């Protein structure tokens, strides 16, 4: 497999700094608008600023940008600003995901619903602090989704270009929303099949992480059908590999790097490919142990360690790691089927490696 370049593709062409600049300027204007409505909205502005500007890999704008450049698009700040809108889609999904999963932290900081619940408690307000936090997170997640639209439309691109990109943007946001519902449904029904785990991964994360950002960039560049087809053939397996890496980190990741407690996916009862593979391969005792403890919010470190040992012993971890390699190789092979800008092609190769070998 090709080794990642010393300079991250997220940093080439000054991309990370340009995305952050676009987000910072947009959020500053939104803060002015919010405070003009009521000073009580300052904490809303602060929370979204902290969430959007305080972390994030900027992978989605990077896939969009190099997809645009690969299709012959000419570099422009307006394009970077439009692609920065993807970060608000991501913020919306994460804020809502943390709420639904009852997660305590995100990137080492309190999740948004916990942040506002703590504000309620410290202020001595009436009512239920947790209910207030949940309502705030729901609304802030919605606000980020609204702002993704606004940033795309206000980026400075001509209306015809925006109209060309609009169907991709709309379908992406629909896919991630129904993917989130399928994730919640799967936890409720207890479906541990590999087929269901794959579909949830595909729609909840894979498509909006890689394939749709690529196709958004392609639409902005008015790419040919051949390029769009190659991007889907690259983006969908790579997005699935990205999600599988996320699933592995959700069980085996280092909290210092992931920003979330060890084994959080096990406490939340995630029916991931990793878990489905373990259930399929385990004996009766192992299956009973895994299904009996999966989704237990009281699962302690020793319980997490036992489930980790079981997942390793069943071969599920090795199977998942091999599947990541296979999917990544399939994605990289798809890039060779179409003529792309040389720098963009290499950046897409490097992005594939960065997305699937990450530790956070």
Coordinates of C-alpha atoms in Angstrom, one line a residue:
X1 CA 0.0 0.0 0.0
X2 CA 1.3 3.5 -0.8
X3 CA 2.7 5.4 2.2
X4 CA 1.2 8.7 3.3
X5 CA 3.1 11.8 2.2
X6 CA 4.9 13.9 4.8
X7 CA 2.5 16.8 4.2
X8 CA -1.1 15.9 4.9
X9 CA -3.4 16.4 1.9
X10 CA -5.6 18.4 4.3
X11 CA -2.8 20.9 4.6
X12 CA -1.8 21.2 1.0
X13 CA -2.8 24.3 -0.8
X14 CA -3.2 25.9 2.6
X15 CA -6.5 24.0 2.8
X16 CA -7.0 23.6 6.5
X17 CA -6.2 27.2 7.2
X18 CA -8.5 28.4 4.5
X19 CA -11.3 26.2 5.7
X20 CA -10.8 27.4 9.3
X21 CA -10.7 31.0 8.1
X22 CA -14.0 30.6 6.2
X23 CA -15.6 29.0 9.3
X24 CA -14.2 31.7 11.6
X25 CA -15.5 34.6 9.5
X26 CA -18.9 33.0 9.1
X27 CA -19.3 32.2 12.8
X28 CA -18.3 35.8 13.7
X29 CA -21.1 37.1 11.5
X30 CA -23.5 34.6 13.1
X31 CA -22.5 35.7 16.6
X32 CA -23.2 39.3 15.7
X33 CA -26.6 38.3 14.4
X34 CA -27.4 36.1 17.5
X35 CA -26.4 38.8 20.0
X36 CA -28.5 41.3 18.1
X37 CA -31.5 39.1 18.9
X38 CA -30.7 38.6 22.6
X39 CA -27.6 38.5 24.7
X40 CA -28.8 35.2 26.1
X41 CA -27.8 33.6 22.8
X42 CA -24.1 34.3 23.5
X43 CA -23.6 30.8 25.0
X44 CA -25.1 29.3 21.8
X45 CA -22.6 31.2 19.7
X46 CA -19.8 30.1 22.0
X47 CA -20.8 26.5 22.1
X48 CA -20.9 26.2 18.3
X49 CA -17.7 28.1 17.9
X50 CA -16.0 25.8 20.3
X51 CA -17.4 22.7 18.6
X52 CA -16.7 23.7 15.0
X53 CA -13.4 25.5 15.5
X54 CA -12.0 23.5 18.5
X55 CA -11.3 20.3 16.6
X56 CA -12.1 18.2 13.6
X57 CA -10.0 16.6 10.9
X58 CA -11.4 18.7 8.0
X59 CA -11.4 15.5 6.0
X60 CA -14.8 16.2 4.3
X61 CA -13.8 19.6 2.9
X62 CA -10.5 17.9 1.8
X63 CA -12.2 15.2 -0.1
X64 CA -14.5 17.8 -1.7
X65 CA -11.6 20.1 -2.6
X66 CA -9.3 17.4 -4.1
X67 CA -12.4 15.9 -5.9
X68 CA -13.0 19.4 -7.4
X69 CA -9.3 19.8 -8.4
X70 CA -9.1 16.3 -9.7
X71 CA -12.0 17.0 -12.1
X72 CA -10.2 20.1 -13.4
X73 CA -11.6 22.7 -11.1
X74 CA -9.5 25.9 -10.7
X75 CA -8.5 26.8 -7.1
X76 CA -10.7 29.5 -5.6
X77 CA -11.5 30.7 -2.1
X78 CA -15.2 30.7 -2.9
X79 CA -15.0 26.9 -3.6
X80 CA -13.1 26.3 -0.3
X81 CA -15.8 28.4 1.6
X82 CA -18.6 26.4 0.0
X83 CA -16.9 23.1 0.9
X84 CA -16.4 24.4 4.5
X85 CA -20.2 24.0 4.8
X86 CA -19.6 20.3 5.1
X87 CA -18.2 21.0 8.6
X88 CA -21.6 22.2 9.7
X89 CA -23.2 19.1 8.5
X90 CA -20.6 17.1 10.5
X91 CA -21.2 19.3 13.6
X92 CA -24.9 18.7 13.3
X93 CA -24.5 15.0 13.0
X94 CA -22.1 14.7 15.9
X95 CA -24.1 16.9 18.3
X96 CA -27.2 14.9 17.6
X97 CA -25.2 11.6 17.8
X98 CA -23.8 12.4 21.2
X99 CA -27.3 13.3 22.4
X100 CA -28.8 10.0 21.2
X101 CA -25.9 8.0 22.5
X102 CA -25.9 9.9 25.9
X103 CA -22.2 10.4 25.4
X104 CA -20.4 12.5 28.0
X105 CA -17.6 13.8 26.0
X106 CA -16.5 14.7 22.5
X107 CA -12.9 15.5 21.6
X108 CA -12.1 15.4 25.3
X109 CA -14.6 18.1 26.2
X110 CA -18.2 17.8 27.5
X111 CA -20.7 16.9 24.8
X112 CA -23.1 19.8 23.9
X113 CA -26.0 18.4 25.9
X114 CA -23.8 17.9 28.9
X115 CA -22.4 21.5 28.5
X116 CA -25.8 23.1 28.6
X117 CA -27.1 20.8 31.4
X118 CA -24.1 21.9 33.5
X119 CA -24.9 25.6 32.7
X120 CA -28.5 25.0 33.9
X121 CA -27.2 23.5 37.2
X122 CA -24.6 26.1 37.8
X123 CA -27.2 28.9 37.2
X124 CA -29.8 27.4 39.5
X125 CA -32.5 27.6 37.0
X126 CA -35.8 25.8 37.4
X127 CA -36.8 22.5 35.7
X128 CA -34.7 19.5 34.7
X129 CA -31.1 20.3 33.9
X130 CA -30.7 17.3 31.7
X131 CA -33.9 18.0 29.8
X132 CA -32.6 21.5 29.2
X133 CA -29.3 20.2 27.9
X134 CA -31.1 17.7 25.6
X135 CA -33.3 20.5 24.1
X136 CA -30.3 22.8 23.6
X137 CA -28.3 20.1 21.8
X138 CA -31.2 19.3 19.6
X139 CA -31.6 22.9 18.6
X140 CA -27.9 23.6 18.2
X141 CA -27.6 20.6 16.0
X142 CA -30.5 21.8 13.9
X143 CA -28.9 25.3 13.8
X144 CA -25.7 23.9 12.4
X145 CA -27.6 22.1 9.6
X146 CA -29.4 25.4 8.7
X147 CA -26.0 27.1 8.7
X148 CA -24.6 24.5 6.3
X149 CA -27.2 25.7 3.8
X150 CA -26.4 29.3 4.4
X151 CA -22.7 29.0 4.1
X152 CA -23.0 27.0 0.8
X153 CA -25.3 29.7 -0.7
X154 CA -23.3 32.7 0.6
X155 CA -19.8 31.4 -0.4
X156 CA -19.7 33.7 -3.5
X157 CA -20.2 31.0 -6.2
X158 CA -22.4 31.8 -9.2
X159 CA -26.0 30.6 -8.9
X160 CA -25.6 28.0 -11.7
X161 CA -22.7 26.4 -10.0
X162 CA -24.6 26.2 -6.7
X163 CA -27.6 24.8 -8.4
X164 CA -25.5 22.1 -10.0
X165 CA -24.1 21.1 -6.6
X166 CA -27.4 21.4 -4.7
X167 CA -28.8 17.9 -5.4
X168 CA -25.6 16.2 -4.1
X169 CA -25.7 18.3 -0.9
X170 CA -29.4 17.6 -0.3
X171 CA -29.1 13.9 -0.9
X172 CA -26.0 13.7 1.4
X173 CA -27.9 15.3 4.3
X174 CA -30.9 13.0 3.8
X175 CA -28.6 10.0 3.8
X176 CA -26.9 10.8 7.0
X177 CA -30.2 11.5 8.7
X178 CA -31.8 8.2 7.7
X179 CA -28.5 6.5 8.5
X180 CA -28.7 7.9 12.1
X181 CA -32.3 6.6 12.3
X182 CA -31.2 3.1 11.1
X183 CA -28.5 3.2 13.8
X184 CA -31.0 3.9 16.5
X185 CA -33.4 1.3 15.1
X186 CA -30.7 -1.3 15.0
X187 CA -29.8 -0.8 18.7
X188 CA -33.5 -1.0 19.6
X189 CA -34.1 -4.2 17.6
X190 CA -30.8 -5.8 18.6
X191 CA -30.0 -6.7 15.0
X192 CA -26.5 -8.0 14.9
X193 CA -26.2 -9.1 11.3
X194 CA -23.3 -8.1 9.2
X195 CA -25.7 -6.9 6.5
X196 CA -27.4 -4.5 8.8
X197 CA -24.1 -3.3 10.3
X198 CA -22.8 -2.6 6.8
X199 CA -25.9 -0.6 5.7
X200 CA -25.8 1.5 8.9
X201 CA -22.1 2.3 8.4
X202 CA -22.7 3.1 4.7
X203 CA -25.5 5.6 5.3
X204 CA -24.7 7.0 8.7
X205 CA -21.1 7.8 7.9
X206 CA -19.5 6.4 4.8
X207 CA -21.4 8.3 2.1
X208 CA -21.3 11.7 3.8
X209 CA -17.7 11.3 4.8
X210 CA -16.1 10.5 1.4
X211 CA -18.4 9.8 -1.5
X212 CA -20.8 12.8 -1.3
X213 CA -18.0 15.4 -0.5
X214 CA -16.2 14.0 -3.6
X215 CA -19.3 14.3 -5.7
X216 CA -20.0 17.8 -4.4
X217 CA -16.5 18.8 -5.5
X218 CA -17.2 17.1 -8.9
X219 CA -20.4 19.0 -9.3
X220 CA -18.8 22.3 -8.5
X221 CA -16.2 21.5 -11.2
X222 CA -18.9 20.2 -13.6
X223 CA -17.1 16.9 -13.9
X224 CA -17.7 14.3 -16.6
X225 CA -19.8 11.2 -15.9
X226 CA -16.7 9.1 -15.9
X227 CA -15.1 11.1 -13.2
X228 CA -18.2 11.0 -11.1
X229 CA -18.5 7.2 -11.5
X230 CA -14.8 6.8 -10.5
X231 CA -15.4 9.0 -7.4
X232 CA -18.3 6.8 -6.3
X233 CA -16.2 3.7 -6.9
X234 CA -13.4 5.2 -4.8
X235 CA -15.6 7.0 -2.2
X236 CA -18.0 4.4 -1.1
X237 CA -15.6 1.6 -0.1
X238 CA -13.2 4.1 1.4
X239 CA -16.0 5.6 3.4
X240 CA -16.9 2.2 4.8
X241 CA -13.3 1.6 5.6
X242 CA -13.2 4.9 7.5
X243 CA -16.3 3.9 9.5
X244 CA -14.8 0.5 10.3
X245 CA -11.7 2.3 11.6
X246 CA -14.0 4.4 13.7
X247 CA -15.7 1.3 15.0
X248 CA -12.3 -0.3 16.0
X249 CA -11.3 2.9 17.8
X250 CA -14.7 3.0 19.6
X251 CA -13.7 -0.3 21.3
X252 CA -9.9 -0.3 21.3
X253 CA -8.9 3.4 20.9
X254 CA -6.8 5.4 23.3
X255 CA -9.0 7.9 25.1
X256 CA -6.2 10.4 25.1
X257 CA -6.3 10.4 21.3
X258 CA -10.0 9.7 20.6
X259 CA -11.3 12.2 23.2
X260 CA -13.9 9.6 24.3
X261 CA -13.9 7.0 27.2
X262 CA -12.5 3.6 26.3
X263 CA -15.1 1.2 25.1
X264 CA -17.8 3.8 24.7
X265 CA -19.3 2.0 21.7
X266 CA -19.8 -1.1 23.8
X267 CA -21.6 0.9 26.6
X268 CA -23.8 2.5 23.9
X269 CA -24.7 -0.9 22.4
X270 CA -23.4 -0.1 18.9
X271 CA -24.2 -2.9 16.5
X272 CA -21.1 -2.3 14.4
X273 CA -19.4 -4.6 11.8
X274 CA -16.8 -5.4 14.5
X275 CA -19.5 -6.5 17.0
X276 CA -21.5 -8.3 14.3
X277 CA -18.4 -10.3 13.3
X278 CA -17.8 -11.2 16.9
X279 CA -21.4 -12.4 17.4
X280 CA -21.2 -14.4 14.3
X281 CA -18.0 -16.2 15.3
X282 CA -18.5 -16.6 19.0
X283 CA -19.6 -19.8 20.7
X284 CA -22.8 -19.8 22.7
X285 CA -21.1 -18.7 25.9
X286 CA -19.2 -15.9 24.2
X287 CA -22.3 -14.7 22.3
X288 CA -24.3 -14.6 25.6
X289 CA -21.5 -12.6 27.3
X290 CA -21.3 -10.1 24.4
X291 CA -25.0 -9.6 23.9
X292 CA -25.6 -9.5 27.7
X293 CA -23.1 -6.7 28.3
X294 CA -23.5 -4.8 25.1
X295 CA -25.4 -1.6 25.7
X296 CA -24.8 -1.7 29.5
X297 CA -24.1 1.9 30.6
X298 CA -22.5 0.5 33.8
X299 CA -19.9 -1.5 31.9
X300 CA -16.7 -0.8 33.8
X301 CA -13.1 -1.1 32.6
X302 CA -12.8 -4.7 33.5
X303 CA -16.0 -5.4 31.6
X304 CA -14.7 -3.6 28.6
X305 CA -11.4 -5.6 28.8
X306 CA -13.4 -8.9 28.9
X307 CA -15.4 -7.9 25.8
X308 CA -12.2 -6.7 24.0
X309 CA -10.6 -10.1 24.7
X310 CA -13.6 -11.9 23.4
X311 CA -13.7 -9.8 20.2
X312 CA -10.0 -10.6 19.6
X313 CA -10.4 -14.3 20.4
X314 CA -13.3 -14.7 17.9
X315 CA -11.1 -13.2 15.2
X316 CA -13.5 -10.3 14.7
X317 CA -10.8 -7.6 15.1
X318 CA -8.5 -9.3 12.6
X319 CA -11.4 -9.8 10.2
X320 CA -12.4 -6.1 10.5
X321 CA -8.8 -5.0 10.0
X322 CA -8.5 -7.1 6.9
X323 CA -11.8 -5.8 5.6
X324 CA -10.4 -2.2 6.0
X325 CA -7.4 -3.2 3.9
X326 CA -9.6 -4.8 1.2
X327 CA -12.0 -1.8 1.0
X328 CA -9.1 0.6 0.9
X329 CA -7.4 -1.3 -1.9
X330 CA -10.6 -1.4 -3.8
X331 CA -11.0 2.4 -3.4
X332 CA -7.4 3.1 -4.6
X333 CA -7.8 0.8 -7.6
X334 CA -10.8 2.9 -8.7
X335 CA -8.7 6.0 -9.1
X336 CA -6.6 4.3 -11.8
X337 CA -9.7 4.0 -14.0
X338 CA -10.0 7.7 -14.8
X339 CA -7.8 10.6 -15.8
X340 CA -7.3 13.1 -13.0
X341 CA -5.0 16.0 -12.1
X342 CA -1.8 14.5 -10.8
X343 CA -1.6 16.4 -7.5
X344 CA -5.2 15.7 -6.8
X345 CA -4.9 12.0 -7.5
X346 CA -1.9 11.7 -5.1
X347 CA -3.8 13.7 -2.5
X348 CA -6.8 11.3 -2.8
X349 CA -4.4 8.4 -2.3
X350 CA -2.9 10.1 0.7
X351 CA -6.4 10.9 2.1
X352 CA -7.4 7.3 1.8
X353 CA -4.4 6.3 4.0
X354 CA -5.0 9.1 6.5
X355 CA -8.6 8.2 6.9
X356 CA -8.1 4.5 7.5
X357 CA -4.9 4.5 9.5
X358 CA -5.8 7.2 12.0
X359 CA -5.7 6.8 15.7
X360 CA -8.3 9.4 16.6

